[in-house]
Coordinates of N, CA, C and O in Angstrom, one line a residue:
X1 N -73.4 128.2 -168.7 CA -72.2 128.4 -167.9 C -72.1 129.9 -167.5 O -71.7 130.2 -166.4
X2 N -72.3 130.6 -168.3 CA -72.1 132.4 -168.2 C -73.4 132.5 -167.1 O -73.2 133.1 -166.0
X3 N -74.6 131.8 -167.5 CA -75.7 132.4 -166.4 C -75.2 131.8 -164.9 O -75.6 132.4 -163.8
X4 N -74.7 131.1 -164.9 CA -74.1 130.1 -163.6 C -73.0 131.2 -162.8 O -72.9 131.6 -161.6
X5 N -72.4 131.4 -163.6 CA -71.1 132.8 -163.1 C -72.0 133.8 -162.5 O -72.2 134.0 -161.3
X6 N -72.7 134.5 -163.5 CA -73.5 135.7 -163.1 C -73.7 135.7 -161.6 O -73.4 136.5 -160.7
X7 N -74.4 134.7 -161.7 CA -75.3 134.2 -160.5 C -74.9 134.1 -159.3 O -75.4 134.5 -158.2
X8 N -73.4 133.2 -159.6 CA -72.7 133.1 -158.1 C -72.0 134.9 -158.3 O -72.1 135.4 -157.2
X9 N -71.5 135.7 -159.0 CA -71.1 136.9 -158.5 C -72.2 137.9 -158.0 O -72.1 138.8 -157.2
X10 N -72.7 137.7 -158.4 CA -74.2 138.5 -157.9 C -74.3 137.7 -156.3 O -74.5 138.5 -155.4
X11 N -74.3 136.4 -156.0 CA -74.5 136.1 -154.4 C -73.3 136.5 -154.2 O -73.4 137.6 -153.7
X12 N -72.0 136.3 -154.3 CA -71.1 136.6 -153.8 C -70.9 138.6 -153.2 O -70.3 139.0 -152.3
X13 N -71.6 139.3 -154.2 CA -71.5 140.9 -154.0 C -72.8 141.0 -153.0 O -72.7 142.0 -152.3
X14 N -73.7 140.5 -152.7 CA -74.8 140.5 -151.9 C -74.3 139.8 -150.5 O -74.7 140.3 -149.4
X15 N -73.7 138.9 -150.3 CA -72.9 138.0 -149.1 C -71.9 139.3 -148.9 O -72.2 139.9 -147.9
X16 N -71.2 139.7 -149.4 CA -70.2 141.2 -149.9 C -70.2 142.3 -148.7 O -69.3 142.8 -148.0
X17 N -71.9 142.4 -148.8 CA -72.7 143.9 -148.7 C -73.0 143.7 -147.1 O -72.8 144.6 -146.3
X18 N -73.7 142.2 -146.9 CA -74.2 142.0 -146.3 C -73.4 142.1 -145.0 O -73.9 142.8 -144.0
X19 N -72.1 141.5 -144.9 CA -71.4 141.3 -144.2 C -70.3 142.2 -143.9 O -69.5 142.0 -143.0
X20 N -70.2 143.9 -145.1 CA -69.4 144.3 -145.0 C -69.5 145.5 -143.7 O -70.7 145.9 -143.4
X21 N -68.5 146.0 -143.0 CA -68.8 146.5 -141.7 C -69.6 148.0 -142.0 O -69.5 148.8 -142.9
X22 N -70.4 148.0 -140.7 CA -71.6 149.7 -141.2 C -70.0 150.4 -140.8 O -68.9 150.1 -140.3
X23 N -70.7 152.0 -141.5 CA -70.0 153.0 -141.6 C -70.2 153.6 -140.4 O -71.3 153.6 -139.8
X24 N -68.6 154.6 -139.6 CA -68.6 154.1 -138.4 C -69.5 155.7 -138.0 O -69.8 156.4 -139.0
X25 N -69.8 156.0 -137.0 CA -70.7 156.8 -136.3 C -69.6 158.0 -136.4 O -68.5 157.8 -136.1
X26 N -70.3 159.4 -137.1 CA -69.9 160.3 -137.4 C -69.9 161.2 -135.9 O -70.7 160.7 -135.1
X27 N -69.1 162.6 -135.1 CA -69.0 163.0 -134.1 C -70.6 163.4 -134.2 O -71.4 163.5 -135.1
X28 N -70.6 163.7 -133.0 CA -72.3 164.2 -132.1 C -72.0 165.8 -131.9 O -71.2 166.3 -131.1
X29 N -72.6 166.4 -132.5 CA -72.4 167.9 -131.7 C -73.8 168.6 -131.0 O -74.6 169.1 -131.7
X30 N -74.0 168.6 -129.8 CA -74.5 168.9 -129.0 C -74.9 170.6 -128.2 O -73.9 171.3 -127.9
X31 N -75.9 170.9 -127.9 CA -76.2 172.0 -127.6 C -76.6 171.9 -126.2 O -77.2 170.9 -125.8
X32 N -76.2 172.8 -125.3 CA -76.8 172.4 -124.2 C -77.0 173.6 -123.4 O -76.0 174.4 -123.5
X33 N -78.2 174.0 -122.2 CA -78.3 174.6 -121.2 C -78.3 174.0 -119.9 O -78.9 172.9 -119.8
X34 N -77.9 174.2 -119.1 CA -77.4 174.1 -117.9 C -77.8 175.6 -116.6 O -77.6 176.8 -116.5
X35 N -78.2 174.5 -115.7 CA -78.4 175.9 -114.1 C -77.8 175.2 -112.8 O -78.7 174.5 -112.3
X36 N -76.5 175.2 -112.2 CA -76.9 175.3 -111.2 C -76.6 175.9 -110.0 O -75.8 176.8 -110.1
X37 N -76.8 175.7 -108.8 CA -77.1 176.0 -107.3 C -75.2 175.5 -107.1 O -74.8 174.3 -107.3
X38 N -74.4 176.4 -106.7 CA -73.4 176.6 -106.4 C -73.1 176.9 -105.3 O -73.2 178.1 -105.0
X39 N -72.6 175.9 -104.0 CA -72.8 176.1 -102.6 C -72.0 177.3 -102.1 O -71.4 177.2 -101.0
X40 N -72.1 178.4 -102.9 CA -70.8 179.7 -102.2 C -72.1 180.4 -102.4 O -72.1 181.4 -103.1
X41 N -73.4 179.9 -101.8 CA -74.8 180.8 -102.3 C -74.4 181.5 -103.7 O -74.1 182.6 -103.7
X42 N -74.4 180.9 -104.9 CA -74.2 181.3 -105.8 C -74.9 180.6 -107.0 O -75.1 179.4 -106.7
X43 N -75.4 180.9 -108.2 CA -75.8 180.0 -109.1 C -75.5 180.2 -110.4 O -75.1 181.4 -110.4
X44 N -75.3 179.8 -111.3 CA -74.5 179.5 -112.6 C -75.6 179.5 -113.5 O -76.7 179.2 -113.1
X45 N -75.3 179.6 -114.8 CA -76.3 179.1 -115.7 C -75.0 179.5 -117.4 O -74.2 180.3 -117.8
X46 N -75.7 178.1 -117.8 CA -74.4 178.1 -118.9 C -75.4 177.6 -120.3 O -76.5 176.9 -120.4
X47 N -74.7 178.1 -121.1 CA -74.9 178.0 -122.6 C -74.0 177.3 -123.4 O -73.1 178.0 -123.8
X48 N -74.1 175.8 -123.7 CA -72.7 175.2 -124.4 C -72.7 174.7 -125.9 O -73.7 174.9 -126.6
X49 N -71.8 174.3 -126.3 CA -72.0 173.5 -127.3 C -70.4 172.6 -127.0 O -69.3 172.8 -126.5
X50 N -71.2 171.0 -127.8 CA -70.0 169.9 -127.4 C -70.2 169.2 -128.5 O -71.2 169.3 -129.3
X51 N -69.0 168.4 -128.6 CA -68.6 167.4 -129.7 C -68.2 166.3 -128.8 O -67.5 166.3 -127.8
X52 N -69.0 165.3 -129.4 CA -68.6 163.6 -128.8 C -68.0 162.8 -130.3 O -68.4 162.9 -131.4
X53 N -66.9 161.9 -129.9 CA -67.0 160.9 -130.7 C -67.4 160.0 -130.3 O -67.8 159.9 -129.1
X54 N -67.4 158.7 -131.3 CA -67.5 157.3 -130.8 C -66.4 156.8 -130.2 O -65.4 157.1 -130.9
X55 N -66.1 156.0 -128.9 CA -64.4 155.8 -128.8 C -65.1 153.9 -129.1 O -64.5 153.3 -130.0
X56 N -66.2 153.3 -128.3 CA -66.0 151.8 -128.5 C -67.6 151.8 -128.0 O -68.2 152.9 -127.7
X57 N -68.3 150.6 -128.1 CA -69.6 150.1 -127.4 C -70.3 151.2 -127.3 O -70.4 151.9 -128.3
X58 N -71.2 151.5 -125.6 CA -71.6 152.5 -125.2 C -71.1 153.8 -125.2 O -71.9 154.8 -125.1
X59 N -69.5 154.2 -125.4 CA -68.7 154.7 -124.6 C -68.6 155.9 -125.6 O -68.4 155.7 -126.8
X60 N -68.8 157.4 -125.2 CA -68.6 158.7 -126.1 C -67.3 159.1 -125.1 O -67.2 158.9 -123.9
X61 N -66.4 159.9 -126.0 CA -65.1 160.7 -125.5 C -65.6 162.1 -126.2 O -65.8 162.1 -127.4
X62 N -65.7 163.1 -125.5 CA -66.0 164.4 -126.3 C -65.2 165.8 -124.9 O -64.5 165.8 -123.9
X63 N -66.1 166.9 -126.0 CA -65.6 168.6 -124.6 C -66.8 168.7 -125.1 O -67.5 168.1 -125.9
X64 N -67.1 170.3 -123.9 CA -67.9 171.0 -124.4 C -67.5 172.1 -123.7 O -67.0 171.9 -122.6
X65 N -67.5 174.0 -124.2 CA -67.9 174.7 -123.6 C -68.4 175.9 -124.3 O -68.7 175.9 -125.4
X66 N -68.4 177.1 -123.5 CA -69.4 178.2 -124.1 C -69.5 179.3 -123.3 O -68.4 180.0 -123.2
X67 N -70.8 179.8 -122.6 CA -70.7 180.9 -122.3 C -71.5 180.6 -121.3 O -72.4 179.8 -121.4
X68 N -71.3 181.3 -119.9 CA -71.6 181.4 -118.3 C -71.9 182.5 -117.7 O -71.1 183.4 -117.8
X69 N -73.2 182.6 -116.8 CA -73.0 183.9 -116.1 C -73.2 183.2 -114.6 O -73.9 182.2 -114.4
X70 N -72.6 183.8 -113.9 CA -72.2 184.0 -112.2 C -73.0 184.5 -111.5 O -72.6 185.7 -111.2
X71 N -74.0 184.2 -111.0 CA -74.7 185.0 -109.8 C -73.9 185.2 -108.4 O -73.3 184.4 -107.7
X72 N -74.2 186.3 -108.3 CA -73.7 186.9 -106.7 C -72.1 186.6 -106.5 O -71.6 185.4 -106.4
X73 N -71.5 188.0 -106.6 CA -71.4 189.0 -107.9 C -71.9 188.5 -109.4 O -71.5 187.4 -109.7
X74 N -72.7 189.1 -110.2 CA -73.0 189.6 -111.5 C -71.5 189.0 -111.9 O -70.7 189.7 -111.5
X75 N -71.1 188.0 -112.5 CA -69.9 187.3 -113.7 C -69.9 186.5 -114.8 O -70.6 185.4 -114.9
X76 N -69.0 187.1 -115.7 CA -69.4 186.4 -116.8 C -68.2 185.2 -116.8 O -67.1 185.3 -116.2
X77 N -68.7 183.9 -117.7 CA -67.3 183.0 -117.5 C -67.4 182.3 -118.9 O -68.1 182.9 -119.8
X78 N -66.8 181.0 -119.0 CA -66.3 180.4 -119.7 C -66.3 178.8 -119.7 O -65.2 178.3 -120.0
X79 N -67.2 178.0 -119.5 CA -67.0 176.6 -118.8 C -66.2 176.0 -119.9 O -66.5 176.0 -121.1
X80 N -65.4 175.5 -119.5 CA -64.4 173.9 -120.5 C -64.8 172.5 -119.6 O -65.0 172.3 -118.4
X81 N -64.9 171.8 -120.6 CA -64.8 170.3 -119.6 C -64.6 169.5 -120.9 O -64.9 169.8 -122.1
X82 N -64.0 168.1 -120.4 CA -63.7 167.0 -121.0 C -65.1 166.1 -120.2 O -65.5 166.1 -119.1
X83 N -65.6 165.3 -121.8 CA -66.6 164.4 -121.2 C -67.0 163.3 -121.8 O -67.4 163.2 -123.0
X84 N -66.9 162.3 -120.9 CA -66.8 160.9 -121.3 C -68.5 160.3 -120.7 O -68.9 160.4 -119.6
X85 N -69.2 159.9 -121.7 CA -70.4 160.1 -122.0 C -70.4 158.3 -122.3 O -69.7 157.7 -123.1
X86 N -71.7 157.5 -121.3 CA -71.5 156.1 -121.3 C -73.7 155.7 -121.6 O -74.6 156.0 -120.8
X87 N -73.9 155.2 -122.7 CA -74.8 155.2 -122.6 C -75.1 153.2 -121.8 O -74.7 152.1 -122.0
X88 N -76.0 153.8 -120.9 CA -76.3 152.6 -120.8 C -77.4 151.4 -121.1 O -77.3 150.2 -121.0
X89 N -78.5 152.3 -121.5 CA -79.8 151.6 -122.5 C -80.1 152.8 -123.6 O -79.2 153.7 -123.7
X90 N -81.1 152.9 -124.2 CA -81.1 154.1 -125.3 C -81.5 155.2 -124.8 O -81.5 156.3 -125.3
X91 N -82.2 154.9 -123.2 CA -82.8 155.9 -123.1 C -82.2 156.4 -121.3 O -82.9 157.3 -120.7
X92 N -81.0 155.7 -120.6 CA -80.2 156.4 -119.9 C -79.2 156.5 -120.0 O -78.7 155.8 -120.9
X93 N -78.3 157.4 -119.3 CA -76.9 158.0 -119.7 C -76.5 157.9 -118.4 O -77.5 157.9 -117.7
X94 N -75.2 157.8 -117.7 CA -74.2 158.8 -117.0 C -72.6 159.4 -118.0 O -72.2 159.2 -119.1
X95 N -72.2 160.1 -117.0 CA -70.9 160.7 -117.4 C -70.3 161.4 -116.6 O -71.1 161.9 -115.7
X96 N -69.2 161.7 -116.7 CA -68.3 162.0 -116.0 C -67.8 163.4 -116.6 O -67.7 163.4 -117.8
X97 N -67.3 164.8 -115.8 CA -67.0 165.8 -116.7 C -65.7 166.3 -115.4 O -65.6 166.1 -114.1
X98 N -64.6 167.0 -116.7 CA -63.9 167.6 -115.6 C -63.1 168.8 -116.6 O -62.6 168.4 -117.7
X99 N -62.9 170.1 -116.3 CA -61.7 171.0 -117.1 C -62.0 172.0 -116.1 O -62.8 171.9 -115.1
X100 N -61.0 173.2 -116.6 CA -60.9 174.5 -115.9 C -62.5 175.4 -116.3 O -63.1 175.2 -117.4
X101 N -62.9 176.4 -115.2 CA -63.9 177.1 -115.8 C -63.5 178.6 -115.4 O -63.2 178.9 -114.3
X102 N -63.4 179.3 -116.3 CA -62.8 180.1 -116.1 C -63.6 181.7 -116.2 O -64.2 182.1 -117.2
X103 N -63.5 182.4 -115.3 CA -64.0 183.7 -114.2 C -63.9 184.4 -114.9 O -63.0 184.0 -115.6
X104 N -64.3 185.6 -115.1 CA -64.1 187.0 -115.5 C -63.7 188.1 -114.4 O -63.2 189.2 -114.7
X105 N -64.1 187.5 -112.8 CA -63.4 188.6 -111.9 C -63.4 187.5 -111.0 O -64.1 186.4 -111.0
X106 N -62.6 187.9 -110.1 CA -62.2 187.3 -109.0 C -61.2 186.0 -109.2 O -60.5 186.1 -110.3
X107 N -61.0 184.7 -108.4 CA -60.3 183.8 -108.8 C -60.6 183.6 -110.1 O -61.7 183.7 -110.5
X108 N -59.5 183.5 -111.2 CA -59.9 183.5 -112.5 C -60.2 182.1 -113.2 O -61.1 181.8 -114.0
X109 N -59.3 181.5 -112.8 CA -59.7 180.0 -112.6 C -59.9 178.9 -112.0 O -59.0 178.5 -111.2
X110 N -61.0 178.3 -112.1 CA -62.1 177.6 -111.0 C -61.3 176.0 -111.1 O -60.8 176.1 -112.2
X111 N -61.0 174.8 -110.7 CA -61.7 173.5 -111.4 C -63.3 173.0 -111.0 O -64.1 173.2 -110.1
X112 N -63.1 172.2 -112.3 CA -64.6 171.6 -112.3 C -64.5 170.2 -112.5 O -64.2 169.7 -113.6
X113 N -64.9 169.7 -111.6 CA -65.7 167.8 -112.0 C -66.8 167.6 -111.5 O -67.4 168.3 -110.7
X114 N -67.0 166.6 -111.9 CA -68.8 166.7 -112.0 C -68.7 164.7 -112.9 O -68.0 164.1 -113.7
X115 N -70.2 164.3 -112.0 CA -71.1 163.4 -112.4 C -72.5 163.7 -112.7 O -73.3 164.3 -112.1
X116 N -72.6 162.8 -114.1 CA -74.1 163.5 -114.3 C -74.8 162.0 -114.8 O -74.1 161.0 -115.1
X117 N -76.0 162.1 -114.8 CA -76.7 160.8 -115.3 C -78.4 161.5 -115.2 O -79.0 162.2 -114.4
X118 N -78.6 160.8 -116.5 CA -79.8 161.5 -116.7 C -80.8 160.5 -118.4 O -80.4 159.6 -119.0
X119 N -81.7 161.1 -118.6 CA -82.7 160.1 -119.7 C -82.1 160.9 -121.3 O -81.3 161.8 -121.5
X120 N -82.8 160.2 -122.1 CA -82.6 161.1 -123.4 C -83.1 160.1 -124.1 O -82.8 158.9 -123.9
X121 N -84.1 160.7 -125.3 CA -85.2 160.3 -125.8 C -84.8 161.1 -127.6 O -85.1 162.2 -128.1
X122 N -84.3 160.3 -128.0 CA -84.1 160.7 -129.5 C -82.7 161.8 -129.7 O -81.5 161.5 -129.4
X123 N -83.0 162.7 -130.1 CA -81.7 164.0 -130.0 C -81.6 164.6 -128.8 O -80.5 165.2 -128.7
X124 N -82.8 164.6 -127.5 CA -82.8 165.5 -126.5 C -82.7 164.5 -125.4 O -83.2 163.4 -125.4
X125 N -81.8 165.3 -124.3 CA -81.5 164.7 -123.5 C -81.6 165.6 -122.1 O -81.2 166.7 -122.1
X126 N -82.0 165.0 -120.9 CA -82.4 166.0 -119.7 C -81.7 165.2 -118.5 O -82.0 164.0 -118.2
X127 N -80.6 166.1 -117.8 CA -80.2 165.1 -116.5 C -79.3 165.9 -115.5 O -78.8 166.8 -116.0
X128 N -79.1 165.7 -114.8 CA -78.7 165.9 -112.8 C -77.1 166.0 -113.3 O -76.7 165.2 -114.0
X129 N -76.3 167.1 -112.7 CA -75.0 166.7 -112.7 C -74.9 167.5 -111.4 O -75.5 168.6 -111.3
X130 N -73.9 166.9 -110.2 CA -73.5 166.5 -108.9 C -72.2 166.7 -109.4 O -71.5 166.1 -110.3
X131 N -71.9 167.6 -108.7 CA -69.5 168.2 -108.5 C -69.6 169.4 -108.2 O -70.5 170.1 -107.7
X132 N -68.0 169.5 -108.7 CA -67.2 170.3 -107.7 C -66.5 171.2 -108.1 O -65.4 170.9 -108.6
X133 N -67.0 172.6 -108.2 CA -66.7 173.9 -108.6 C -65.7 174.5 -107.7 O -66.3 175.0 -106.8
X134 N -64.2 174.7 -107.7 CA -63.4 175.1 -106.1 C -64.2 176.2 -106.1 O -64.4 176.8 -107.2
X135 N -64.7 176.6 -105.2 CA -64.3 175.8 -103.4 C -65.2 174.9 -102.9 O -65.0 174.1 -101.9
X136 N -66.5 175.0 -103.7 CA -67.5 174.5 -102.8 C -68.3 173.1 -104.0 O -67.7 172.8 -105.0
X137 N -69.5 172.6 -103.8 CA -69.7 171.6 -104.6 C -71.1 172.0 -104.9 O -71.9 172.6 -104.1
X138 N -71.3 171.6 -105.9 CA -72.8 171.9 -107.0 C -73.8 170.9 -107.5 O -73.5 169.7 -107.5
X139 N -74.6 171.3 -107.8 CA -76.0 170.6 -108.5 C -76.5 171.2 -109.0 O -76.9 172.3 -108.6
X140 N -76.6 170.4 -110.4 CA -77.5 171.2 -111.0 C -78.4 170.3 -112.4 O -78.4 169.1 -112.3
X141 N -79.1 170.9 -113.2 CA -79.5 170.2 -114.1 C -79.3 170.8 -115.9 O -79.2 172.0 -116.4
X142 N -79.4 169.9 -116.3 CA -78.6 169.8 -117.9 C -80.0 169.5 -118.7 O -80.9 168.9 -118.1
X143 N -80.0 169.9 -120.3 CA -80.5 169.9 -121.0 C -80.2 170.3 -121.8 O -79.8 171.5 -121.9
X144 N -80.1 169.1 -123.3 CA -79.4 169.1 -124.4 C -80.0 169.2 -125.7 O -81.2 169.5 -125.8
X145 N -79.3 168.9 -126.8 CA -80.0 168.8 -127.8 C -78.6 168.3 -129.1 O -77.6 169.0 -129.4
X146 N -79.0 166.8 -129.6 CA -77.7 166.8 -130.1 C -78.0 166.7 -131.6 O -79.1 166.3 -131.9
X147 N -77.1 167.0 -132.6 CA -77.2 167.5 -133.7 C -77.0 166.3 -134.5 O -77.0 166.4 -135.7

């Protein structure tokens, strides 16, 4: 009778384990370089770092920003953005980005939104982001690296 007990608490802690829910996905912190072609003949190039959480399914809620230099005038800046990050197989993405970026001379603060979609293959990820730097609108390309 004791070995009968055992037995079923032991299936019971294994049925337990089996079914108990995974532990949930810890934040993503991400590294990233960025260049692009800014239609005021101007080009950008940025140095970031971002944090994503899990919000549901495919779906990341995160920011990212860091440090920017301004071609034509020589400026230094500041990119912020909010970014909602949708994976759609393991190995493509889009997302959506939008915050203030903010100038060291001239207009001091820019807005920015932006669509991006692009591949990513383990921690690194490489992709196209298309928006809108006031005044004019941009392209450029992304390359990450997530932690």
């Amino acid at each position: 009778m004791k070995l009968l007990r055992l037995y079923c608490l032991g299936g019971l802690l294994a049925v337990g384990l089996f079914l108990a829910p995974a532990p949930s996905q810890a934040a993503n912190i991400r590294l990233g370089l960025g260049a692009d072609y800014w239609f005021v003949e101007s080009a950008t190039f940025q140095f970031t770092l971002g944090v994503e959480t899990h919000l549901a399914g495919p779906l990341w809620l995160g920011g990212r920003f860091g440090a920017m230099l301004v071609s034509s005038p020589d400026t230094l800046g500041i990119p912020i953005d909010l970014v909602l990050h949708l994976n759609l197989t393991r190995q493509f993405y889009i997302e959506g980005l939008a915050g203030p970026w903010i100038l060291f001379e001239g207009d001091t603060f820019r807005a920015h939104g932006a669509f991006g979609f692009g591949i990513q293959s383990g921690k690194l990820s490489f992709g196209v982001e298309v928006g809108y730097i006031s005044p004019e609108p941009s392209i450029g390309l992304r390359l990450g690296y997530k932690f």
